[in-house]
PDB file of C-alpha atoms in Angstrom:
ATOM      1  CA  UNK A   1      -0.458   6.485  -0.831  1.00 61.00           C
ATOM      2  CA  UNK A   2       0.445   7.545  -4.238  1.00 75.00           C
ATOM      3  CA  UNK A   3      -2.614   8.654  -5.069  1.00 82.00           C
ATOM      4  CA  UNK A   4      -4.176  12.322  -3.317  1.00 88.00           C
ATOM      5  CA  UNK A   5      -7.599  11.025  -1.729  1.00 86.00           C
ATOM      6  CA  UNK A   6      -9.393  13.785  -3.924  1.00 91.00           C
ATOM      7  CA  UNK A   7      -8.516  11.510  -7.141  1.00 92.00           C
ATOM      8  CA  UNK A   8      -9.584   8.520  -5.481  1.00 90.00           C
ATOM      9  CA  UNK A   9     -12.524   9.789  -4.723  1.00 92.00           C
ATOM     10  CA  UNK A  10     -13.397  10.834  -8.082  1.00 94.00           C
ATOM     11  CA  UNK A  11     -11.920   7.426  -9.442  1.00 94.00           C
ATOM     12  CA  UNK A  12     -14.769   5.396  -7.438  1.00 94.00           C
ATOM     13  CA  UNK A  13     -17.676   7.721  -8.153  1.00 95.00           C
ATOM     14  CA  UNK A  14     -17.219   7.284 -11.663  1.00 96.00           C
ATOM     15  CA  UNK A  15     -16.499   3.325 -11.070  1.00 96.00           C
ATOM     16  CA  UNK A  16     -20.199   3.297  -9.046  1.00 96.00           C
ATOM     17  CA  UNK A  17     -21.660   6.093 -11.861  1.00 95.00           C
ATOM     18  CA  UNK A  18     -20.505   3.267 -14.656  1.00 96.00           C
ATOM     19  CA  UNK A  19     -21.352   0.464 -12.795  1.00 95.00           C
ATOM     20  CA  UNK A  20     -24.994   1.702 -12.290  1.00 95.00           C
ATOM     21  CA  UNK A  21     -25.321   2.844 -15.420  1.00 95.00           C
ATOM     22  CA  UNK A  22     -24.438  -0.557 -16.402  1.00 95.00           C
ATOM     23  CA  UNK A  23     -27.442  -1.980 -13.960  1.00 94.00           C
ATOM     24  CA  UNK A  24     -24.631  -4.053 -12.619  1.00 95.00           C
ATOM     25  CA  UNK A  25     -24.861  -1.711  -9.176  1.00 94.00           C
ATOM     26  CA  UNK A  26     -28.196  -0.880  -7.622  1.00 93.00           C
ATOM     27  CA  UNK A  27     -27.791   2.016  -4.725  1.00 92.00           C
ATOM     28  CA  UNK A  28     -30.309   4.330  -3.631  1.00 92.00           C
ATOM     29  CA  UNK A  29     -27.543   6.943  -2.969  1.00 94.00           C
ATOM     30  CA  UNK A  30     -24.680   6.722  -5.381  1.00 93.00           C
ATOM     31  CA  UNK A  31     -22.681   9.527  -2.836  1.00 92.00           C
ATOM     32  CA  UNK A  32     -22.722   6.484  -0.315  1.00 94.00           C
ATOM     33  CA  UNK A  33     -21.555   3.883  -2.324  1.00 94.00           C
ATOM     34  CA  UNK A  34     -19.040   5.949  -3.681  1.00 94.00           C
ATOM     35  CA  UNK A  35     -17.649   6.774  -0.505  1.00 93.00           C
ATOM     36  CA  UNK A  36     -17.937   2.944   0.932  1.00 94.00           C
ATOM     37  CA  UNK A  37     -15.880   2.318  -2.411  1.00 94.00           C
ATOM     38  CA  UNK A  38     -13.322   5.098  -1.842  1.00 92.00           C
ATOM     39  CA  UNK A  39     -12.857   4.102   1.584  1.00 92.00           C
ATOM     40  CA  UNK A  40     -12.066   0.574   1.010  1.00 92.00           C
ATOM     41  CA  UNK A  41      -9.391   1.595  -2.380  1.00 90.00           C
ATOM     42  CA  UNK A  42      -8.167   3.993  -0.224  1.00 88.00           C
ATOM     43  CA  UNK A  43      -7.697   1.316   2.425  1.00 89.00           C
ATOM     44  CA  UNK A  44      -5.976  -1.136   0.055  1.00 87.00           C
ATOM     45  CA  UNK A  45      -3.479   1.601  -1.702  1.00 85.00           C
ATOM     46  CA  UNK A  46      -2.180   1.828   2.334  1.00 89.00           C
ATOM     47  CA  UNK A  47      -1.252  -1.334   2.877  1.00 92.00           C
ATOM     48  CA  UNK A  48       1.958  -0.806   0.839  1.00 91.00           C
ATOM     49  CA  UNK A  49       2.326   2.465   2.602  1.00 91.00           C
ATOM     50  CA  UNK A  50       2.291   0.627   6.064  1.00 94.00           C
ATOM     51  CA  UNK A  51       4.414  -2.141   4.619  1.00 96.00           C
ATOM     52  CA  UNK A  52       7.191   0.282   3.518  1.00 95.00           C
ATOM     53  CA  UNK A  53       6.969   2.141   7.209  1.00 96.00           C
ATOM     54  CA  UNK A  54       7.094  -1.396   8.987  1.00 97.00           C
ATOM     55  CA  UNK A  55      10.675  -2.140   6.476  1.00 97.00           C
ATOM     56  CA  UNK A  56      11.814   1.283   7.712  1.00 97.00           C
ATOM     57  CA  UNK A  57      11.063   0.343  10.956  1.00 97.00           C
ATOM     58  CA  UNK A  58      13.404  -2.768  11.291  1.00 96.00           C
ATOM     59  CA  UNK A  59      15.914  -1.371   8.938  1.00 96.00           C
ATOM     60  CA  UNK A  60      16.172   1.603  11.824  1.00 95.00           C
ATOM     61  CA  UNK A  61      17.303  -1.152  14.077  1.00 95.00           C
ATOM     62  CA  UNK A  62      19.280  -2.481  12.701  1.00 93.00           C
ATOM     63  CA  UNK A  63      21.263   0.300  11.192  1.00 91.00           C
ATOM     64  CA  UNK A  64      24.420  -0.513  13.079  1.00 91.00           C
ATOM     65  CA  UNK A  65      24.999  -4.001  11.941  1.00 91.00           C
ATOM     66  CA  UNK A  66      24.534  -2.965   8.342  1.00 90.00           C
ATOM     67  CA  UNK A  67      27.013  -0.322   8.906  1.00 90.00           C
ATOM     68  CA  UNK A  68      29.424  -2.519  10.264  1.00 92.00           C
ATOM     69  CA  UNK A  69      28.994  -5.429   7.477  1.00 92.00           C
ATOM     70  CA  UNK A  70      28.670  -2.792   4.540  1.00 93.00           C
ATOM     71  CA  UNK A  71      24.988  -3.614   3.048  1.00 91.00           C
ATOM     72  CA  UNK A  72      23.527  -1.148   1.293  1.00 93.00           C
ATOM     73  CA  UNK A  73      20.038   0.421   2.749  1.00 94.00           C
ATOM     74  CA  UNK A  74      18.427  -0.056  -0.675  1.00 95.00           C
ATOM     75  CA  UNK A  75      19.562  -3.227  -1.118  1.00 94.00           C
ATOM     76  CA  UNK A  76      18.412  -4.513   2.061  1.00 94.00           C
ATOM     77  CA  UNK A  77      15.218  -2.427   1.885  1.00 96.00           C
ATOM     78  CA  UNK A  78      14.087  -4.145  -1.158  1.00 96.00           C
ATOM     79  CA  UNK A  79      14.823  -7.786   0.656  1.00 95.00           C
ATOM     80  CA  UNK A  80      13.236  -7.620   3.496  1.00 96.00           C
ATOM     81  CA  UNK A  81      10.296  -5.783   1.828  1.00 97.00           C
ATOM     82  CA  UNK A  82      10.184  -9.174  -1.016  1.00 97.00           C
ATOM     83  CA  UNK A  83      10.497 -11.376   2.379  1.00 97.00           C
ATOM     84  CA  UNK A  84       7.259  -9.317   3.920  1.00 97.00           C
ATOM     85  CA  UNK A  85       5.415  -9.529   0.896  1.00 96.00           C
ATOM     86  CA  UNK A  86       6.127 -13.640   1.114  1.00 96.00           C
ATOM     87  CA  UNK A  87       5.076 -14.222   4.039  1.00 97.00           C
ATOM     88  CA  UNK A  88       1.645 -12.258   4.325  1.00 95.00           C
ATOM     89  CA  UNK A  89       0.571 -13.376   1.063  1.00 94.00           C
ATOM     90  CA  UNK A  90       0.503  -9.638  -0.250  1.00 91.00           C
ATOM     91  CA  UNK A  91      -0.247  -8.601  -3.431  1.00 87.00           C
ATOM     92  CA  UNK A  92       1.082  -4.793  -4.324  1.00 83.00           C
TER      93      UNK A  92
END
C-alpha cells in the first residue's frame, strides 16, 4: 500500500467527521465508523498490492523463457499486469 495505515486512518475520520457534520452520516460512534471506513480503503488500496505480487509471481516462473527470448522484466511486468487488470474488471 502506498499509503502508512496511520494516514489512512486519519484520512477516513476526517471523511466520517465531514460527512456528519454535513448530516449526510448519522453514527452513534464516529471511532466505529471511522474504523469500518479505514478498513474497507485500506482494503481497496491492497488490491493493487496483491495484483503486483500475483505479476511477480508468474513472472518468477517464467524467468527462464524470458531469459532465453530476451524480454525485458519491466516490459513484460507492465503486460501482463494491463492483461490482469482486463480481465478482472479492475480499476487502480
Amino acid at each position: 500500500m502506498k499509503l502508512p495505515p496511520i494516514l489512512v486512518e486519519h484520512i477516513c475520520a476526517q471523511i466520517v467527521k465531514g460527512l456528519i457534520e454535513e448530516g449526510l452520516l448519522e453514527a452513534d460512534d464516529p471511532g466505529t465508523a471511522a474504523g469500518a471506513a479505514g478498513a474497507a480503503f485500506a482494503d481497496d488500496l491492497q488490491v493493487e498490492d496483491r495484483l503486483n505480487e500475483e505479476v511477480r509471481e508468474i513472472l518468477r516462473t517464467h524467468s527462464d523463457e524470458m531469459m532465453r527470448r530476451g524480454v525485458q522484466y519491466h516490459d513484460m511486468f507492465k503486460m501482463i499486469k494491463a492483461e490482469l487488470v482486463r480481465k478482472r474488471k479492475l480499476i487502480l
